[in-house]
Amino acid sequence: MICQVKALEKRMDKYEIAEEKRNTLVSELIQSIAGIDLNTSYSPDISRNIIEELEKHSLISDPYKTEKEESNREMLARYDGFQEMVNQAPDPFDTALRLAIAGNIIDFGPTHHFDVWQTIDRVMSSDFAIDDSDQLRKEIKKAKSVLYLGDNCGEVVLDKLFLETIQHPNVIFSVRERAILNDVTLEEAEEVGIPQVAELISNGDHAPSTLLHRVSPEFKAIYDSADLIISKGMGNYEGLMDQNDPRLFSLLMIKCPVIGKKIGAQKGDFVIKRSAYC
């Protein structure tokens, strides 16, 4: 809730909201946020609603376009180096998984200060605060179908490397229906080559998450039928954290102490968590 209020000024800047509209709009949005029942609402749902309201007062449809392009371009430029790290590693699965989680630091949300390279160094030498990676490895081998829930641009390049490493024959990779924050859409996922390693689909919604009450019926049918679901990032975790589903694994870096408390880890920790145990 506090993060949403703190993010308002920055988001208004990004959407170039006229100065004469700002005070009224801020007042309306804060009242709206204050009236939210936190027991029944998800933070990504709130973000979606706030951004929809900002879009009504702006001519800008994709304010993070430049950042998204830059983060994808920067990560693609280093793809060969990342690939070499994986290929030379004693355990390529573990290294590719760690790189994919390190990529989760790339975020232009409310707290958008990050150092990708420092995070990569740290994730390579750190223990996971919650580590269900052995179970994930086993479930990938068993699964006939894998649904991979994409998160942010830049990060998606390392998701591709992970999928290239596991070489599963039936992966579906989902993205947002249209631009919101720096979340990956069909266009950006195609540009970095996701269709080379997975079938690419939209989840039918543009919340910065996977909200099962908002996704398209087509996506929901795929979600329900998947043998294994890999959820990347804190946004997807927030939308699915109440699911009690042994098929669901969350891969993320904790960026918020509230989510850390919910998941049982600290801000800055790396997590691979199974939603429920068989």
mmCIF file with all atom_site columns, C-alpha atoms in Angstrom, residues 116-233:
data_model
loop_
_atom_site.group_PDB
_atom_site.id
_atom_site.type_symbol
_atom_site.label_atom_id
_atom_site.label_alt_id
_atom_site.label_comp_id
_atom_site.label_asym_id
_atom_site.label_entity_id
_atom_site.label_seq_id
_atom_site.pdbx_PDB_ins_code
_atom_site.Cartn_x
_atom_site.Cartn_y
_atom_site.Cartn_z
_atom_site.occupancy
_atom_site.B_iso_or_equiv
_atom_site.pdbx_formal_charge
_atom_site.auth_seq_id
_atom_site.auth_comp_id
_atom_site.auth_asym_id
_atom_site.auth_atom_id
_atom_site.pdbx_PDB_model_num
ATOM 1   C CA . VAL A 1 116 ? 22.603  -6.513  -12.399 1.00 0.00 ? 116 VAL A CA 1
ATOM 2   C CA . TRP A 1 117 ? 26.271  -7.463  -12.343 1.00 0.00 ? 117 TRP A CA 1
ATOM 3   C CA . GLN A 1 118 ? 26.610  -7.172  -8.578  1.00 0.00 ? 118 GLN A CA 1
ATOM 4   C CA . THR A 1 119 ? 23.476  -9.304  -8.229  1.00 0.00 ? 119 THR A CA 1
ATOM 5   C CA . ILE A 1 120 ? 24.849  -11.945 -10.594 1.00 0.00 ? 120 ILE A CA 1
ATOM 6   C CA . ASP A 1 121 ? 28.059  -12.135 -8.565  1.00 0.00 ? 121 ASP A CA 1
ATOM 7   C CA . ARG A 1 122 ? 26.042  -12.469 -5.373  1.00 0.00 ? 122 ARG A CA 1
ATOM 8   C CA . VAL A 1 123 ? 23.592  -15.092 -6.638  1.00 0.00 ? 123 VAL A CA 1
ATOM 9   C CA . MET A 1 124 ? 26.462  -17.233 -7.906  1.00 0.00 ? 124 MET A CA 1
ATOM 10  C CA . SER A 1 125 ? 28.039  -17.386 -4.459  1.00 0.00 ? 125 SER A CA 1
ATOM 11  C CA . SER A 1 126 ? 24.939  -17.358 -2.235  1.00 0.00 ? 126 SER A CA 1
ATOM 12  C CA . ASP A 1 127 ? 22.719  -20.028 -0.791  1.00 0.00 ? 127 ASP A CA 1
ATOM 13  C CA . PHE A 1 128 ? 19.046  -19.666 -1.626  1.00 0.00 ? 128 PHE A CA 1
ATOM 14  C CA . ALA A 1 129 ? 16.981  -18.556 1.372   1.00 0.00 ? 129 ALA A CA 1
ATOM 15  C CA . ILE A 1 130 ? 14.382  -21.105 0.265   1.00 0.00 ? 130 ILE A CA 1
ATOM 16  C CA . ASP A 1 131 ? 15.709  -23.786 -2.033  1.00 0.00 ? 131 ASP A CA 1
ATOM 17  C CA . ASP A 1 132 ? 13.331  -26.193 -3.727  1.00 0.00 ? 132 ASP A CA 1
ATOM 18  C CA . SER A 1 133 ? 15.585  -26.412 -6.779  1.00 0.00 ? 133 SER A CA 1
ATOM 19  C CA . ASP A 1 134 ? 16.110  -30.168 -6.487  1.00 0.00 ? 134 ASP A CA 1
ATOM 20  C CA . GLN A 1 135 ? 12.371  -30.682 -6.588  1.00 0.00 ? 135 GLN A CA 1
ATOM 21  C CA . LEU A 1 136 ? 12.097  -28.316 -9.536  1.00 0.00 ? 136 LEU A CA 1
ATOM 22  C CA . ARG A 1 137 ? 14.750  -30.251 -11.423 1.00 0.00 ? 137 ARG A CA 1
ATOM 23  C CA . LYS A 1 138 ? 12.887  -33.524 -10.829 1.00 0.00 ? 138 LYS A CA 1
ATOM 24  C CA . GLU A 1 139 ? 9.528   -32.046 -11.813 1.00 0.00 ? 139 GLU A CA 1
ATOM 25  C CA . ILE A 1 140 ? 10.934  -30.626 -15.064 1.00 0.00 ? 140 ILE A CA 1
ATOM 26  C CA . LYS A 1 141 ? 12.129  -34.104 -16.033 1.00 0.00 ? 141 LYS A CA 1
ATOM 27  C CA . LYS A 1 142 ? 8.738   -35.641 -15.198 1.00 0.00 ? 142 LYS A CA 1
ATOM 28  C CA . ALA A 1 143 ? 6.499   -32.976 -16.742 1.00 0.00 ? 143 ALA A CA 1
ATOM 29  C CA . LYS A 1 144 ? 4.985   -33.466 -20.171 1.00 0.00 ? 144 LYS A CA 1
ATOM 30  C CA . SER A 1 145 ? 4.123   -29.760 -20.317 1.00 0.00 ? 145 SER A CA 1
ATOM 31  C CA . VAL A 1 146 ? 5.670   -26.709 -18.647 1.00 0.00 ? 146 VAL A CA 1
ATOM 32  C CA . LEU A 1 147 ? 4.055   -23.274 -18.353 1.00 0.00 ? 147 LEU A CA 1
ATOM 33  C CA . TYR A 1 148 ? 6.628   -20.532 -17.709 1.00 0.00 ? 148 TYR A CA 1
ATOM 34  C CA . LEU A 1 149 ? 5.214   -17.223 -16.458 1.00 0.00 ? 149 LEU A CA 1
ATOM 35  C CA . GLY A 1 150 ? 7.431   -14.414 -17.743 1.00 0.00 ? 150 GLY A CA 1
ATOM 36  C CA . ASP A 1 151 ? 8.073   -11.213 -15.826 1.00 0.00 ? 151 ASP A CA 1
ATOM 37  C CA . ASN A 1 152 ? 10.269  -8.313  -16.939 1.00 0.00 ? 152 ASN A CA 1
ATOM 38  C CA . CYS A 1 153 ? 12.272  -7.233  -19.970 1.00 0.00 ? 153 CYS A CA 1
ATOM 39  C CA . GLY A 1 154 ? 16.018  -7.805  -19.640 1.00 0.00 ? 154 GLY A CA 1
ATOM 40  C CA . GLU A 1 155 ? 15.246  -10.657 -17.276 1.00 0.00 ? 155 GLU A CA 1
ATOM 41  C CA . VAL A 1 156 ? 13.509  -12.457 -20.148 1.00 0.00 ? 156 VAL A CA 1
ATOM 42  C CA . VAL A 1 157 ? 16.878  -12.916 -21.874 1.00 0.00 ? 157 VAL A CA 1
ATOM 43  C CA . LEU A 1 158 ? 18.082  -15.024 -18.944 1.00 0.00 ? 158 LEU A CA 1
ATOM 44  C CA . ASP A 1 159 ? 14.776  -16.893 -18.899 1.00 0.00 ? 159 ASP A CA 1
ATOM 45  C CA . LYS A 1 160 ? 15.542  -17.849 -22.490 1.00 0.00 ? 160 LYS A CA 1
ATOM 46  C CA . LEU A 1 161 ? 18.979  -19.141 -21.451 1.00 0.00 ? 161 LEU A CA 1
ATOM 47  C CA . PHE A 1 162 ? 17.425  -21.237 -18.691 1.00 0.00 ? 162 PHE A CA 1
ATOM 48  C CA . LEU A 1 163 ? 14.890  -22.756 -21.094 1.00 0.00 ? 163 LEU A CA 1
ATOM 49  C CA . GLU A 1 164 ? 17.632  -23.383 -23.628 1.00 0.00 ? 164 GLU A CA 1
ATOM 50  C CA . THR A 1 165 ? 19.561  -25.213 -20.901 1.00 0.00 ? 165 THR A CA 1
ATOM 51  C CA . ILE A 1 166 ? 16.751  -27.489 -19.719 1.00 0.00 ? 166 ILE A CA 1
ATOM 52  C CA . GLN A 1 167 ? 15.758  -28.324 -23.325 1.00 0.00 ? 167 GLN A CA 1
ATOM 53  C CA . HIS A 1 168 ? 12.234  -29.327 -22.439 1.00 0.00 ? 168 HIS A CA 1
ATOM 54  C CA . PRO A 1 169 ? 10.246  -30.194 -25.607 1.00 0.00 ? 169 PRO A CA 1
ATOM 55  C CA . ASN A 1 170 ? 6.938   -28.650 -24.520 1.00 0.00 ? 170 ASN A CA 1
ATOM 56  C CA . VAL A 1 171 ? 7.257   -25.239 -22.833 1.00 0.00 ? 171 VAL A CA 1
ATOM 57  C CA . ILE A 1 172 ? 4.688   -22.463 -23.096 1.00 0.00 ? 172 ILE A CA 1
ATOM 58  C CA . PHE A 1 173 ? 5.946   -18.987 -22.147 1.00 0.00 ? 173 PHE A CA 1
ATOM 59  C CA . SER A 1 174 ? 3.328   -16.415 -21.118 1.00 0.00 ? 174 SER A CA 1
ATOM 60  C CA . VAL A 1 175 ? 3.593   -12.618 -21.158 1.00 0.00 ? 175 VAL A CA 1
ATOM 61  C CA . ARG A 1 176 ? 1.334   -9.598  -20.560 1.00 0.00 ? 176 ARG A CA 1
ATOM 62  C CA . GLU A 1 177 ? -1.378  -8.676  -23.034 1.00 0.00 ? 177 GLU A CA 1
ATOM 63  C CA . ARG A 1 178 ? -0.003  -5.153  -23.471 1.00 0.00 ? 178 ARG A CA 1
ATOM 64  C CA . ALA A 1 179 ? 2.563   -2.769  -22.024 1.00 0.00 ? 179 ALA A CA 1
ATOM 65  C CA . ILE A 1 180 ? 2.581   -2.134  -18.286 1.00 0.00 ? 180 ILE A CA 1
ATOM 66  C CA . LEU A 1 181 ? 5.693   -0.959  -16.393 1.00 0.00 ? 181 LEU A CA 1
ATOM 67  C CA . ASN A 1 182 ? 8.673   -2.908  -17.803 1.00 0.00 ? 182 ASN A CA 1
ATOM 68  C CA . ASP A 1 183 ? 6.844   -6.236  -17.994 1.00 0.00 ? 183 ASP A CA 1
ATOM 69  C CA . VAL A 1 184 ? 7.511   -8.273  -21.102 1.00 0.00 ? 184 VAL A CA 1
ATOM 70  C CA . THR A 1 185 ? 4.923   -8.403  -23.896 1.00 0.00 ? 185 THR A CA 1
ATOM 71  C CA . LEU A 1 186 ? 4.709   -10.533 -27.031 1.00 0.00 ? 186 LEU A CA 1
ATOM 72  C CA . GLU A 1 187 ? 6.747   -8.017  -29.023 1.00 0.00 ? 187 GLU A CA 1
ATOM 73  C CA . GLU A 1 188 ? 9.700   -7.933  -26.643 1.00 0.00 ? 188 GLU A CA 1
ATOM 74  C CA . ALA A 1 189 ? 9.655   -11.687 -26.057 1.00 0.00 ? 189 ALA A CA 1
ATOM 75  C CA . GLU A 1 190 ? 9.791   -12.264 -29.806 1.00 0.00 ? 190 GLU A CA 1
ATOM 76  C CA . GLU A 1 191 ? 12.672  -9.805  -30.172 1.00 0.00 ? 191 GLU A CA 1
ATOM 77  C CA . VAL A 1 192 ? 14.865  -11.707 -27.695 1.00 0.00 ? 192 VAL A CA 1
ATOM 78  C CA . GLY A 1 193 ? 14.082  -15.090 -29.259 1.00 0.00 ? 193 GLY A CA 1
ATOM 79  C CA . ILE A 1 194 ? 11.696  -16.759 -26.815 1.00 0.00 ? 194 ILE A CA 1
ATOM 80  C CA . PRO A 1 195 ? 9.919   -18.555 -29.732 1.00 0.00 ? 195 PRO A CA 1
ATOM 81  C CA . GLN A 1 196 ? 13.188  -20.459 -30.290 1.00 0.00 ? 196 GLN A CA 1
ATOM 82  C CA . VAL A 1 197 ? 12.776  -22.215 -26.935 1.00 0.00 ? 197 VAL A CA 1
ATOM 83  C CA . ALA A 1 198 ? 9.049   -22.115 -26.158 1.00 0.00 ? 198 ALA A CA 1
ATOM 84  C CA . GLU A 1 199 ? 5.597   -21.484 -27.525 1.00 0.00 ? 199 GLU A CA 1
ATOM 85  C CA . LEU A 1 200 ? 4.809   -17.830 -26.813 1.00 0.00 ? 200 LEU A CA 1
ATOM 86  C CA . ILE A 1 201 ? 1.376   -16.675 -25.618 1.00 0.00 ? 201 ILE A CA 1
ATOM 87  C CA . SER A 1 202 ? -0.307  -13.730 -23.898 1.00 0.00 ? 202 SER A CA 1
ATOM 88  C CA . ASN A 1 203 ? -2.089  -14.293 -20.603 1.00 0.00 ? 203 ASN A CA 1
ATOM 89  C CA . GLY A 1 204 ? -4.886  -12.000 -21.791 1.00 0.00 ? 204 GLY A CA 1
ATOM 90  C CA . ASP A 1 205 ? -4.376  -9.343  -19.111 1.00 0.00 ? 205 ASP A CA 1
ATOM 91  C CA . HIS A 1 206 ? -2.035  -6.424  -18.450 1.00 0.00 ? 206 HIS A CA 1
ATOM 92  C CA . ALA A 1 207 ? -1.638  -6.479  -14.694 1.00 0.00 ? 207 ALA A CA 1
ATOM 93  C CA . PRO A 1 208 ? 2.059   -6.710  -13.707 1.00 0.00 ? 208 PRO A CA 1
ATOM 94  C CA . SER A 1 209 ? 1.389   -10.273 -12.546 1.00 0.00 ? 209 SER A CA 1
ATOM 95  C CA . THR A 1 210 ? -0.601  -13.394 -13.336 1.00 0.00 ? 210 THR A CA 1
ATOM 96  C CA . LEU A 1 211 ? -4.027  -12.819 -11.800 1.00 0.00 ? 211 LEU A CA 1
ATOM 97  C CA . LEU A 1 212 ? -6.157  -15.886 -12.379 1.00 0.00 ? 212 LEU A CA 1
ATOM 98  C CA . HIS A 1 213 ? -9.393  -13.926 -11.965 1.00 0.00 ? 213 HIS A CA 1
ATOM 99  C CA . ARG A 1 214 ? -8.350  -11.601 -14.821 1.00 0.00 ? 214 ARG A CA 1
ATOM 100 C CA . VAL A 1 215 ? -6.570  -13.805 -17.357 1.00 0.00 ? 215 VAL A CA 1
ATOM 101 C CA . SER A 1 216 ? -8.229  -14.943 -20.585 1.00 0.00 ? 216 SER A CA 1
ATOM 102 C CA . PRO A 1 217 ? -10.204 -18.215 -20.685 1.00 0.00 ? 217 PRO A CA 1
ATOM 103 C CA . GLU A 1 218 ? -7.679  -19.546 -23.206 1.00 0.00 ? 218 GLU A CA 1
ATOM 104 C CA . PHE A 1 219 ? -4.771  -18.871 -20.865 1.00 0.00 ? 219 PHE A CA 1
ATOM 105 C CA . LYS A 1 220 ? -6.652  -20.240 -17.847 1.00 0.00 ? 220 LYS A CA 1
ATOM 106 C CA . ALA A 1 221 ? -7.244  -23.514 -19.715 1.00 0.00 ? 221 ALA A CA 1
ATOM 107 C CA . ILE A 1 222 ? -3.501  -23.788 -20.420 1.00 0.00 ? 222 ILE A CA 1
ATOM 108 C CA . TYR A 1 223 ? -2.703  -22.946 -16.787 1.00 0.00 ? 223 TYR A CA 1
ATOM 109 C CA . ASP A 1 224 ? -5.114  -25.561 -15.486 1.00 0.00 ? 224 ASP A CA 1
ATOM 110 C CA . SER A 1 225 ? -3.774  -28.303 -17.766 1.00 0.00 ? 225 SER A CA 1
ATOM 111 C CA . ALA A 1 226 ? -0.007  -27.691 -17.332 1.00 0.00 ? 226 ALA A CA 1
ATOM 112 C CA . ASP A 1 227 ? 1.973   -30.390 -15.533 1.00 0.00 ? 227 ASP A CA 1
ATOM 113 C CA . LEU A 1 228 ? 4.409   -27.815 -14.134 1.00 0.00 ? 228 LEU A CA 1
ATOM 114 C CA . ILE A 1 229 ? 4.174   -24.033 -13.674 1.00 0.00 ? 229 ILE A CA 1
ATOM 115 C CA . ILE A 1 230 ? 7.303   -21.905 -13.214 1.00 0.00 ? 230 ILE A CA 1
ATOM 116 C CA . SER A 1 231 ? 6.464   -18.414 -11.968 1.00 0.00 ? 231 SER A CA 1
ATOM 117 C CA . LYS A 1 232 ? 9.172   -15.776 -12.411 1.00 0.00 ? 232 LYS A CA 1
ATOM 118 C CA . GLY A 1 233 ? 9.429   -12.657 -10.314 1.00 0.00 ? 233 GLY A CA 1
#
